[in-house]
Amino acid sequence: MLLSKSCVYGLRASLYLASKRDGEFYSLKEISKELGISFHFLTKILQQLTADGLMESYKGPNGGVRLSQKGKDATLFDLVVAIDGLGLFTQCALGLPGCGSQEPCPLHESWMNTRGSIEHMLKRTSLIGIAREGKEKHFRLSAEGKFSWQ
Amino acid sequence: MLLSKSCVYGLRASLYLASKRDGEFYSLKEISKELGISFHFLTKILQQLTADGLMESYKGPNGGVRLSQKGKDATLFDLVVAIDGLGLFTQCALGLPGCGSQEPCPLHESWMNTRGSIEHMLKRTSLIGIAREGKEKHFRLSAEGKFSWQ
DNA sequence: CTAAATTAGGACAAACAACTCTTAAATAGA
DNA sequence: TCTATTTAAGAGTTGTTTGTCCTAATTTAG
Ligand code: FES
Ligand code: FES
């Protein structure tokens, strides 16, 4: 798969938060239940996003997580990089060390284009924007239609 | 990474064969040494390609593998599918089951485009063509410049 | 016929990704 | 203050990918 499972779960949880009331905290228990993601696993992933400054968390009853300002301004690219790192956008398609035009592999030119189109797609898509569109058009965010944008 | 290691090794070995004398068998020992790939691991991968009809093998002294006619006609897409399967070209970007326009996820439209550009790039690139170009322009096929297109 | 070279194929081991469980720390409310 | 609720953090488990090893089967050459 293009993105790791951690990354996909992080994206889905971020879309969830972006579609909810701004500034409010939502508990991981609720998010994991609605999206059908393992609670403990999701915890780890959102801890990463919190550490990265894309989310804020609050402990205790009525606690939870919410998007920070940085998170609200983020594109999908920012989220993907926060979890999967830059590998997808820097590595050689043939796995050779140091992808670059100094000593390209046979796929370099084609891959640079394709890689660029992936990167561009993620960079032009804002989290907030895609969440709004998803809410409007009732796109799905979980298997089995568990989640319904409220 | 976009492609699995198995897939990348298979591609590199295929490029190797495509750049060599047509119809001749080259031993896995030689290929693995020149490309810096584990001999036994490469064996497994090329067995897959042989089973898939993209290569032909011959046992015994002076034995080895070579591209079949199907292999010589193949595009990178054919090779990728033979090893990694169709997953990359059929699965939902958010990992939801049954990617399709009936019940799209928020990324569906964007991902269909991007996925299409990956697919198109692989389909328009023929193995033989890219091998010829690589040989002409002395592109690299291994780390550390072990391999030099002879 | 025999020995060496080679692919085929299975069992195994190591590394990594994905997932689970337990305990600690913070917070709210009774 | 005490208890329940929640995130934080780390250890542990499972499963998949990657890589290794050993034994067969096939073929060539002497
Ligand atoms: S060197 Fe291989 S893709 Fe750039
Ligand atoms: S349904 Fe998610 S990409 Fe098609």
mmCIF file of C-alpha atoms (C1' of nucleotides) and ligand atoms in Angstrom:
data_model
loop_
_atom_site.group_PDB
_atom_site.id
_atom_site.type_symbol
_atom_site.label_atom_id
_atom_site.label_comp_id
_atom_site.label_asym_id
_atom_site.label_seq_id
_atom_site.Cartn_x
_atom_site.Cartn_y
_atom_site.Cartn_z
ATOM 1 C CA MET A 1 0.000 0.000 0.000
ATOM 2 C CA LEU A 2 1.017 3.571 -0.601
ATOM 3 C CA LEU A 3 0.540 4.651 2.998
ATOM 4 C CA SER A 4 1.138 2.640 6.157
ATOM 5 C CA LYS A 5 -1.827 1.602 8.271
ATOM 6 C CA SER A 6 -0.694 3.991 10.990
ATOM 7 C CA CYS A 7 -0.790 6.791 8.472
ATOM 8 C CA VAL A 8 -4.226 5.875 7.178
ATOM 9 C CA TYR A 9 -5.623 5.645 10.708
ATOM 10 C CA GLY A 10 -4.086 9.009 11.526
ATOM 11 C CA LEU A 11 -5.660 10.548 8.439
ATOM 12 C CA ARG A 12 -9.073 9.126 9.189
ATOM 13 C CA ALA A 13 -8.972 10.330 12.786
ATOM 14 C CA SER A 14 -7.876 13.764 11.606
ATOM 15 C CA LEU A 15 -10.745 13.899 9.119
ATOM 16 C CA TYR A 16 -13.047 12.903 11.940
ATOM 17 C CA LEU A 17 -11.878 15.767 14.139
ATOM 18 C CA ALA A 18 -11.885 18.246 11.279
ATOM 19 C CA SER A 19 -15.553 17.474 10.659
ATOM 20 C CA LYS A 20 -16.579 17.974 14.292
ATOM 21 C CA ARG A 21 -17.152 21.094 16.353
ATOM 22 C CA ASP A 22 -14.073 23.276 16.328
ATOM 23 C CA GLY A 23 -12.069 23.532 19.537
ATOM 24 C CA GLU A 24 -13.813 20.711 21.360
ATOM 25 C CA PHE A 25 -12.028 17.660 22.672
ATOM 26 C CA TYR A 26 -13.150 14.255 21.437
ATOM 27 C CA SER A 27 -12.097 11.111 23.277
ATOM 28 C CA LEU A 28 -10.042 8.404 21.653
ATOM 29 C CA LYS A 29 -12.596 5.896 22.836
ATOM 30 C CA GLU A 30 -15.282 7.578 20.779
ATOM 31 C CA ILE A 31 -13.087 8.087 17.727
ATOM 32 C CA SER A 32 -11.796 4.534 17.719
ATOM 33 C CA LYS A 33 -15.310 3.150 18.117
ATOM 34 C CA GLU A 34 -16.854 5.239 15.361
ATOM 35 C CA LEU A 35 -14.039 4.628 12.906
ATOM 36 C CA GLY A 36 -13.572 0.951 13.782
ATOM 37 C CA ILE A 37 -9.906 1.344 14.707
ATOM 38 C CA SER A 38 -8.189 -0.394 17.627
ATOM 39 C CA PHE A 39 -8.266 1.971 20.592
ATOM 40 C CA HIS A 40 -4.739 1.326 21.808
ATOM 41 C CA PHE A 41 -3.226 1.469 18.379
ATOM 42 C CA LEU A 42 -4.959 4.735 17.577
ATOM 43 C CA THR A 43 -3.681 6.116 20.863
ATOM 44 C CA LYS A 44 -0.112 5.595 19.723
ATOM 45 C CA ILE A 45 -0.684 7.231 16.396
ATOM 46 C CA LEU A 46 -2.436 10.301 17.736
ATOM 47 C CA GLN A 47 0.289 10.645 20.354
ATOM 48 C CA GLN A 48 2.660 11.055 17.417
ATOM 49 C CA LEU A 49 0.479 13.737 15.867
ATOM 50 C CA THR A 50 0.188 15.460 19.236
ATOM 51 C CA ALA A 51 3.958 15.369 19.690
ATOM 52 C CA ASP A 52 4.262 16.836 16.208
ATOM 53 C CA GLY A 53 2.005 19.716 17.182
ATOM 54 C CA LEU A 54 -0.795 18.829 14.791
ATOM 55 C CA MET A 55 -3.152 17.950 17.644
ATOM 56 C CA GLU A 56 -3.648 18.899 21.263
ATOM 57 C CA SER A 57 -4.721 16.522 23.988
ATOM 58 C CA TYR A 58 -6.329 16.941 27.364
ATOM 59 C CA LYS A 59 -6.449 14.354 30.134
ATOM 60 C CA GLY A 60 -9.201 13.498 32.529
ATOM 61 C CA PRO A 61 -12.949 13.210 32.269
ATOM 62 C CA ASN A 62 -14.279 15.096 29.228
ATOM 63 C CA GLY A 63 -10.722 15.035 27.936
ATOM 64 C CA GLY A 64 -9.664 13.966 24.481
ATOM 65 C CA VAL A 65 -7.904 15.332 21.428
ATOM 66 C CA ARG A 66 -8.578 18.164 19.000
ATOM 67 C CA LEU A 67 -6.799 19.761 16.088
ATOM 68 C CA SER A 68 -4.313 22.478 16.970
ATOM 69 C CA GLN A 69 -4.101 25.572 14.801
ATOM 70 C CA LYS A 70 -1.261 23.877 12.937
ATOM 71 C CA GLY A 71 -3.513 20.881 12.450
ATOM 72 C CA LYS A 72 -6.331 23.031 11.117
ATOM 73 C CA ASP A 73 -3.942 24.578 8.604
ATOM 74 C CA ALA A 74 -2.428 21.256 7.604
ATOM 75 C CA THR A 75 -2.529 19.579 4.226
ATOM 76 C CA LEU A 76 -2.619 15.828 3.806
ATOM 77 C CA PHE A 77 1.068 16.049 2.982
ATOM 78 C CA ASP A 78 1.825 17.403 6.458
ATOM 79 C CA LEU A 79 -0.066 14.528 8.061
ATOM 80 C CA VAL A 80 1.543 11.862 5.909
ATOM 81 C CA VAL A 81 5.022 13.212 6.592
ATOM 82 C CA ALA A 82 4.330 13.381 10.334
ATOM 83 C CA ILE A 83 3.603 9.659 10.411
ATOM 84 C CA ASP A 84 5.331 7.969 7.479
ATOM 85 C CA GLY A 85 8.156 10.441 7.089
ATOM 86 C CA LEU A 86 9.591 11.799 3.856
ATOM 87 C CA GLY A 87 10.641 8.414 2.438
ATOM 88 C CA LEU A 88 7.916 8.222 -0.182
ATOM 89 C CA PHE A 89 8.945 11.605 -1.558
ATOM 90 C CA THR A 90 12.705 11.181 -1.522
ATOM 91 C CA GLN A 91 13.527 7.540 -2.151
ATOM 92 C CA CYS A 92 14.569 5.877 -5.386
ATOM 93 C CA ALA A 93 11.883 3.749 -7.033
ATOM 94 C CA LEU A 94 14.419 0.937 -7.279
ATOM 95 C CA GLY A 95 15.494 1.304 -3.657
ATOM 96 C CA LEU A 96 18.984 2.509 -4.545
ATOM 97 C CA PRO A 97 20.633 4.812 -2.027
ATOM 98 C CA GLY A 98 20.634 8.542 -2.722
ATOM 99 C CA CYS A 99 18.055 9.163 -5.403
ATOM 100 C CA GLY A 100 19.171 12.160 -7.396
ATOM 101 C CA SER A 101 19.995 13.392 -10.843
ATOM 102 C CA GLN A 102 23.746 12.960 -10.315
ATOM 103 C CA GLU A 103 23.539 9.211 -10.777
ATOM 104 C CA PRO A 104 19.973 8.373 -11.736
ATOM 105 C CA CYS A 105 18.552 4.883 -12.116
ATOM 106 C CA PRO A 106 16.592 4.004 -15.263
ATOM 107 C CA LEU A 107 13.303 4.907 -13.602
ATOM 108 C CA HIS A 108 14.454 8.200 -12.150
ATOM 109 C CA GLU A 109 12.895 10.613 -14.594
ATOM 110 C CA SER A 110 9.540 8.832 -14.762
ATOM 111 C CA TRP A 111 9.458 8.319 -11.041
ATOM 112 C CA MET A 112 10.249 11.961 -10.312
ATOM 113 C CA ASN A 113 7.169 12.909 -12.311
ATOM 114 C CA THR A 114 4.924 10.354 -10.699
ATOM 115 C CA ARG A 115 6.270 11.069 -7.255
ATOM 116 C CA GLY A 116 5.685 14.748 -7.914
ATOM 117 C CA SER A 117 2.077 14.126 -8.799
ATOM 118 C CA ILE A 118 1.530 12.216 -5.569
ATOM 119 C CA GLU A 119 3.195 14.977 -3.604
ATOM 120 C CA HIS A 120 1.248 17.664 -5.394
ATOM 121 C CA MET A 121 -2.041 15.886 -4.784
ATOM 122 C CA LEU A 122 -1.334 15.665 -1.069
ATOM 123 C CA LYS A 123 -0.076 19.226 -0.824
ATOM 124 C CA ARG A 124 -3.019 20.839 -2.574
ATOM 125 C CA THR A 125 -5.542 18.941 -0.426
ATOM 126 C CA SER A 126 -6.204 20.640 2.889
ATOM 127 C CA LEU A 127 -7.470 18.571 5.779
ATOM 128 C CA ILE A 128 -10.258 21.013 6.555
ATOM 129 C CA GLY A 129 -11.300 21.265 2.927
ATOM 130 C CA ILE A 130 -11.524 17.557 2.313
ATOM 131 C CA ALA A 131 -13.376 17.071 5.609
ATOM 132 C CA ARG A 132 -15.951 19.683 4.610
ATOM 133 C CA GLU A 133 -16.408 18.070 1.220
ATOM 134 C CA GLY A 134 -16.690 14.653 2.791
ATOM 135 C CA LYS A 135 -19.354 15.880 5.197
ATOM 136 C CA GLU A 136 -21.343 17.587 2.454
ATOM 137 C CA LYS A 137 -21.290 14.648 0.113
ATOM 138 C CA HIS A 138 -21.583 11.982 2.789
ATOM 139 C CA PHE A 139 -18.435 10.181 1.768
ATOM 140 C CA ARG A 140 -17.516 7.279 3.984
ATOM 141 C CA LEU A 141 -14.794 7.330 6.609
ATOM 142 C CA SER A 142 -15.163 3.811 7.967
ATOM 143 C CA ALA A 143 -16.010 0.336 6.807
ATOM 144 C CA GLU A 144 -19.560 -0.902 7.324
ATOM 145 C CA GLY A 145 -20.881 2.639 7.470
ATOM 146 C CA LYS A 146 -20.244 2.899 11.211
ATOM 147 C CA PHE A 147 -19.462 6.562 10.924
ATOM 148 C CA SER A 148 -21.973 9.026 9.529
ATOM 149 C CA TRP A 149 -20.554 12.566 9.998
ATOM 150 C CA GLN A 150 -23.145 12.944 12.801
ATOM 151 C CA MET B 1 7.906 2.442 -0.186
ATOM 152 C CA LEU B 2 5.763 2.254 -3.282
ATOM 153 C CA LEU B 3 7.013 -1.159 -4.341
ATOM 154 C CA SER B 4 8.052 -4.082 -2.144
ATOM 155 C CA LYS B 5 11.698 -5.108 -2.030
ATOM 156 C CA SER B 6 10.822 -8.299 -3.860
ATOM 157 C CA CYS B 7 9.316 -6.248 -6.625
ATOM 158 C CA VAL B 8 12.266 -3.901 -6.877
ATOM 159 C CA TYR B 9 14.700 -6.818 -6.998
ATOM 160 C CA GLY B 10 12.600 -8.456 -9.683
ATOM 161 C CA LEU B 11 12.602 -5.263 -11.717
ATOM 162 C CA ARG B 12 16.333 -4.813 -11.413
ATOM 163 C CA ALA B 13 17.020 -8.397 -12.440
ATOM 164 C CA SER B 14 14.647 -8.026 -15.376
ATOM 165 C CA LEU B 15 16.414 -4.856 -16.481
ATOM 166 C CA TYR B 16 19.693 -6.743 -16.197
ATOM 167 C CA LEU B 17 18.489 -9.521 -18.464
ATOM 168 C CA ALA B 18 16.875 -7.099 -20.898
ATOM 169 C CA SER B 19 20.207 -5.370 -21.337
ATOM 170 C CA LYS B 20 22.131 -8.585 -22.047
ATOM 171 C CA ARG B 21 22.392 -10.767 -25.129
ATOM 172 C CA ASP B 22 18.959 -11.890 -26.213
ATOM 173 C CA GLY B 23 18.081 -15.557 -25.761
ATOM 174 C CA GLU B 24 21.052 -16.427 -23.572
ATOM 175 C CA PHE B 25 20.762 -17.806 -20.058
ATOM 176 C CA TYR B 26 22.376 -15.889 -17.229
ATOM 177 C CA SER B 27 22.935 -17.548 -13.880
ATOM 178 C CA LEU B 28 21.351 -16.256 -10.701
ATOM 179 C CA LYS B 29 24.768 -16.332 -9.099
ATOM 180 C CA GLU B 30 26.059 -13.806 -11.611
ATOM 181 C CA ILE B 31 22.958 -11.621 -11.477
ATOM 182 C CA SER B 32 22.835 -11.536 -7.688
ATOM 183 C CA LYS B 33 26.526 -10.732 -7.476
ATOM 184 C CA GLU B 34 26.431 -7.921 -10.019
ATOM 185 C CA LEU B 35 23.306 -6.329 -8.610
ATOM 186 C CA GLY B 36 24.213 -6.834 -4.963
ATOM 187 C CA ILE B 37 21.082 -8.825 -4.169
ATOM 188 C CA SER B 38 20.946 -11.871 -1.875
ATOM 189 C CA PHE B 39 21.288 -14.959 -4.069
ATOM 190 C CA HIS B 40 18.678 -17.068 -2.299
ATOM 191 C CA PHE B 41 16.180 -14.262 -2.055
ATOM 192 C CA LEU B 42 16.550 -13.424 -5.721
ATOM 193 C CA THR B 43 16.022 -17.085 -6.520
ATOM 194 C CA LYS B 44 12.595 -16.966 -4.922
ATOM 195 C CA ILE B 45 11.577 -13.838 -6.766
ATOM 196 C CA LEU B 46 12.697 -15.007 -10.199
ATOM 197 C CA GLN B 47 10.941 -18.320 -9.590
ATOM 198 C CA GLN B 48 7.766 -16.267 -9.311
ATOM 199 C CA LEU B 49 8.472 -14.495 -12.570
ATOM 200 C CA THR B 50 9.278 -17.829 -14.215
ATOM 201 C CA ALA B 51 6.031 -19.334 -12.912
ATOM 202 C CA ASP B 52 4.257 -16.304 -14.305
ATOM 203 C CA GLY B 53 5.752 -16.927 -17.735
ATOM 204 C CA LEU B 54 7.781 -13.735 -17.839
ATOM 205 C CA MET B 55 11.062 -15.652 -17.674
ATOM 206 C CA GLU B 56 12.371 -19.058 -18.641
ATOM 207 C CA SER B 57 14.880 -21.036 -16.628
ATOM 208 C CA TYR B 58 17.255 -23.833 -17.439
ATOM 209 C CA LYS B 59 19.010 -26.089 -14.961
ATOM 210 C CA GLY B 60 22.506 -27.452 -14.947
ATOM 211 C CA PRO B 61 25.904 -26.069 -15.879
ATOM 212 C CA ASN B 62 25.542 -23.062 -18.200
ATOM 213 C CA GLY B 63 21.954 -22.867 -17.023
ATOM 214 C CA GLY B 64 20.248 -19.759 -15.777
ATOM 215 C CA VAL B 65 17.322 -17.540 -16.594
ATOM 216 C CA ARG B 66 16.334 -15.409 -19.557
ATOM 217 C CA LEU B 67 13.351 -13.334 -20.594
ATOM 218 C CA SER B 68 10.582 -15.230 -22.357
ATOM 219 C CA GLN B 69 8.815 -13.621 -25.286
ATOM 220 C CA LYS B 70 6.142 -12.474 -22.839
ATOM 221 C CA GLY B 71 8.901 -10.978 -20.708
ATOM 222 C CA LYS B 72 10.407 -9.160 -23.683
ATOM 223 C CA ASP B 73 7.007 -7.676 -24.476
ATOM 224 C CA ALA B 74 6.296 -6.754 -20.874
ATOM 225 C CA THR B 75 5.809 -3.315 -19.401
ATOM 226 C CA LEU B 76 6.855 -2.398 -15.881
ATOM 227 C CA PHE B 77 3.197 -2.727 -14.959
ATOM 228 C CA ASP B 78 3.213 -6.422 -15.898
ATOM 229 C CA LEU B 79 6.262 -7.027 -13.729
ATOM 230 C CA VAL B 80 4.909 -5.124 -10.756
ATOM 231 C CA VAL B 81 1.590 -6.945 -10.916
ATOM 232 C CA ALA B 82 3.345 -10.317 -11.193
ATOM 233 C CA ILE B 83 5.111 -9.720 -7.881
ATOM 234 C CA ASP B 84 3.124 -7.229 -5.832
ATOM 235 C CA GLY B 85 -0.281 -7.989 -7.279
ATOM 236 C CA LEU B 86 -2.984 -5.503 -8.214
ATOM 237 C CA GLY B 87 -3.408 -4.039 -4.728
ATOM 238 C CA LEU B 88 -1.716 -0.734 -5.468
ATOM 239 C CA PHE B 89 -4.046 -0.159 -8.403
ATOM 240 C CA THR B 90 -7.303 -1.222 -6.812
ATOM 241 C CA GLN B 91 -7.200 -0.394 -3.124
ATOM 242 C CA CYS B 92 -8.683 2.573 -1.324
ATOM 243 C CA ALA B 93 -6.171 5.191 -0.195
ATOM 244 C CA LEU B 94 -7.708 5.053 3.273
ATOM 245 C CA GLY B 95 -7.655 1.254 3.368
ATOM 246 C CA LEU B 96 -11.437 0.930 3.288
ATOM 247 C CA PRO B 97 -12.801 -2.217 1.692
ATOM 248 C CA GLY B 98 -14.108 -2.060 -1.860
ATOM 249 C CA CYS B 99 -12.791 1.177 -3.334
ATOM 250 C CA GLY B 100 -15.305 2.354 -5.899
ATOM 251 C CA SER B 101 -17.502 5.223 -6.891
ATOM 252 C CA GLN B 102 -20.581 3.675 -5.276
ATOM 253 C CA GLU B 103 -19.468 4.678 -1.802
ATOM 254 C CA PRO B 104 -16.306 6.731 -2.166
ATOM 255 C CA CYS B 105 -14.133 7.942 0.691
ATOM 256 C CA PRO B 106 -13.105 11.601 0.798
ATOM 257 C CA LEU B 107 -9.864 10.862 -1.037
ATOM 258 C CA HIS B 108 -11.402 8.727 -3.742
ATOM 259 C CA GLU B 109 -11.466 11.204 -6.615
ATOM 260 C CA SER B 110 -7.969 12.560 -5.978
ATOM 261 C CA TRP B 111 -6.569 9.115 -5.394
ATOM 262 C CA MET B 112 -8.117 7.735 -8.577
ATOM 263 C CA ASN B 113 -6.248 10.400 -10.510
ATOM 264 C CA THR B 114 -2.962 9.853 -8.755
ATOM 265 C CA ARG B 115 -3.298 6.104 -8.895
ATOM 266 C CA GLY B 116 -4.032 6.424 -12.593
ATOM 267 C CA SER B 117 -0.871 8.392 -13.167
ATOM 268 C CA ILE B 118 1.191 5.728 -11.426
ATOM 269 C CA GLU B 119 -0.497 3.034 -13.473
ATOM 270 C CA HIS B 120 -0.082 4.967 -16.681
ATOM 271 C CA MET B 121 3.594 5.570 -16.028
ATOM 272 C CA LEU B 122 4.191 1.847 -15.461
ATOM 273 C CA LYS B 123 2.103 0.807 -18.437
ATOM 274 C CA ARG B 124 3.733 3.119 -20.943
ATOM 275 C CA THR B 125 7.239 2.065 -19.882
ATOM 276 C CA SER B 126 8.394 -1.099 -21.599
ATOM 277 C CA LEU B 127 11.054 -3.218 -19.963
ATOM 278 C CA ILE B 128 13.099 -3.436 -23.133
ATOM 279 C CA GLY B 129 12.808 0.268 -23.816
ATOM 280 C CA ILE B 130 13.913 1.389 -20.386
ATOM 281 C CA ALA B 131 16.759 -1.127 -20.417
ATOM 282 C CA ARG B 132 18.013 0.216 -23.732
ATOM 283 C CA GLU B 133 17.831 3.770 -22.447
ATOM 284 C CA GLY B 134 19.562 2.784 -19.233
ATOM 285 C CA LYS B 135 22.372 1.136 -21.173
ATOM 286 C CA GLU B 136 22.826 4.101 -23.511
ATOM 287 C CA LYS B 137 22.877 6.667 -20.759
ATOM 288 C CA HIS B 138 24.777 4.553 -18.245
ATOM 289 C CA PHE B 139 22.114 4.822 -15.580
ATOM 290 C CA ARG B 140 22.845 2.818 -12.463
ATOM 291 C CA LEU B 141 21.207 -0.474 -11.583
ATOM 292 C CA SER B 142 22.991 -1.225 -8.319
ATOM 293 C CA ALA B 143 24.392 0.559 -5.328
ATOM 294 C CA GLU B 144 28.118 1.252 -5.259
ATOM 295 C CA GLY B 145 28.347 1.049 -9.023
ATOM 296 C CA LYS B 146 28.860 -2.708 -8.956
ATOM 297 C CA PHE B 147 27.003 -3.116 -12.203
ATOM 298 C CA SER B 148 28.118 -1.364 -15.376
ATOM 299 C CA TRP B 149 25.946 -2.641 -18.264
ATOM 300 C CA GLN B 150 29.056 -4.618 -19.402
ATOM 301 C "C1'" DC C 1 28.386 -43.412 -15.011
ATOM 302 C "C1'" DT C 2 29.973 -39.830 -12.063
ATOM 303 C "C1'" DA C 3 30.795 -35.284 -10.420
ATOM 304 C "C1'" DA C 4 29.918 -30.511 -10.654
ATOM 305 C "C1'" DA C 5 26.807 -26.738 -11.600
ATOM 306 C "C1'" DT C 6 22.660 -24.967 -11.607
ATOM 307 C "C1'" DT C 7 17.452 -24.051 -10.609
ATOM 308 C "C1'" DA C 8 13.329 -25.669 -7.484
ATOM 309 C "C1'" DG C 9 11.336 -25.832 -3.224
ATOM 310 C "C1'" DG C 10 10.693 -26.097 1.551
ATOM 311 C "C1'" DA C 11 11.949 -24.998 6.316
ATOM 312 C "C1'" DC C 12 13.715 -21.720 9.084
ATOM 313 C "C1'" DA C 13 15.377 -17.057 11.201
ATOM 314 C "C1'" DA C 14 15.565 -12.086 11.649
ATOM 315 C "C1'" DA C 15 13.516 -7.587 11.158
ATOM 316 C "C1'" DC C 16 9.775 -4.834 10.908
ATOM 317 C "C1'" DA C 17 4.915 -3.407 11.052
ATOM 318 C "C1'" DA C 18 0.668 -3.955 13.370
ATOM 319 C "C1'" DC C 19 -1.725 -4.693 17.318
ATOM 320 C "C1'" DT C 20 -2.561 -5.598 22.627
ATOM 321 C "C1'" DC C 21 -1.965 -5.047 27.448
ATOM 322 C "C1'" DT C 22 -0.548 -2.921 31.729
ATOM 323 C "C1'" DT C 23 0.749 0.829 34.566
ATOM 324 C "C1'" DA C 24 1.381 5.760 35.426
ATOM 325 C "C1'" DA C 25 -0.034 10.600 35.323
ATOM 326 C "C1'" DA C 26 -3.450 14.210 34.996
ATOM 327 C "C1'" DT C 27 -8.067 15.961 35.641
ATOM 328 C "C1'" DA C 28 -12.964 16.451 36.919
ATOM 329 C "C1'" DG C 29 -16.535 15.880 39.955
ATOM 330 C "C1'" DA C 30 -18.761 13.948 44.098
ATOM 331 C "C1'" DT D 1 -10.078 13.676 49.607
ATOM 332 C "C1'" DC D 2 -11.511 9.884 46.811
ATOM 333 C "C1'" DT D 3 -12.997 7.761 42.643
ATOM 334 C "C1'" DA D 4 -13.767 7.526 37.865
ATOM 335 C "C1'" DT D 5 -12.162 8.988 33.376
ATOM 336 C "C1'" DT D 6 -9.042 10.039 30.275
ATOM 337 C "C1'" DT D 7 -4.285 10.460 27.798
ATOM 338 C "C1'" DA D 8 0.935 8.971 28.115
ATOM 339 C "C1'" DA D 9 4.245 5.624 27.874
ATOM 340 C "C1'" DG D 10 6.356 1.379 27.630
ATOM 341 C "C1'" DA D 11 6.477 -3.645 27.339
ATOM 342 C "C1'" DG D 12 4.911 -7.502 25.059
ATOM 343 C "C1'" DT D 13 2.562 -10.291 21.263
ATOM 344 C "C1'" DT D 14 1.299 -11.439 16.607
ATOM 345 C "C1'" DG D 15 1.773 -11.471 11.711
ATOM 346 C "C1'" DT D 16 4.106 -10.251 7.456
ATOM 347 C "C1'" DT D 17 8.066 -9.235 4.827
ATOM 348 C "C1'" DT D 18 12.708 -10.059 4.141
ATOM 349 C "C1'" DG D 19 16.516 -12.889 4.150
ATOM 350 C "C1'" DT D 20 19.099 -17.541 5.053
ATOM 351 C "C1'" DC D 21 19.948 -22.390 4.735
ATOM 352 C "C1'" DC D 22 19.547 -27.088 3.332
ATOM 353 C "C1'" DT D 23 18.023 -30.766 0.356
ATOM 354 C "C1'" DA D 24 16.136 -32.289 -4.052
ATOM 355 C "C1'" DA D 25 15.899 -32.492 -9.182
ATOM 356 C "C1'" DT D 26 17.938 -31.502 -13.636
ATOM 357 C "C1'" DT D 27 21.579 -30.980 -16.844
ATOM 358 C "C1'" DT D 28 26.389 -30.723 -18.640
ATOM 359 C "C1'" DA D 29 30.960 -32.440 -19.147
ATOM 360 C "C1'" DG D 30 34.460 -35.676 -18.404
HETATM 361 S S1 FES E 1 17.676 7.260 -8.635
HETATM 362 FE FE1 FES E 1 16.086 5.786 -8.845
HETATM 363 S S2 FES E 1 14.327 7.032 -8.813
HETATM 364 FE FE2 FES E 1 15.893 8.515 -8.542
HETATM 365 S S1 FES E 2 -12.925 4.554 -1.780
HETATM 366 FE FE1 FES E 2 -11.120 5.387 -0.877
HETATM 367 S S2 FES E 2 -9.889 5.731 -2.623
HETATM 368 FE FE2 FES E 2 -11.645 4.822 -3.510
#
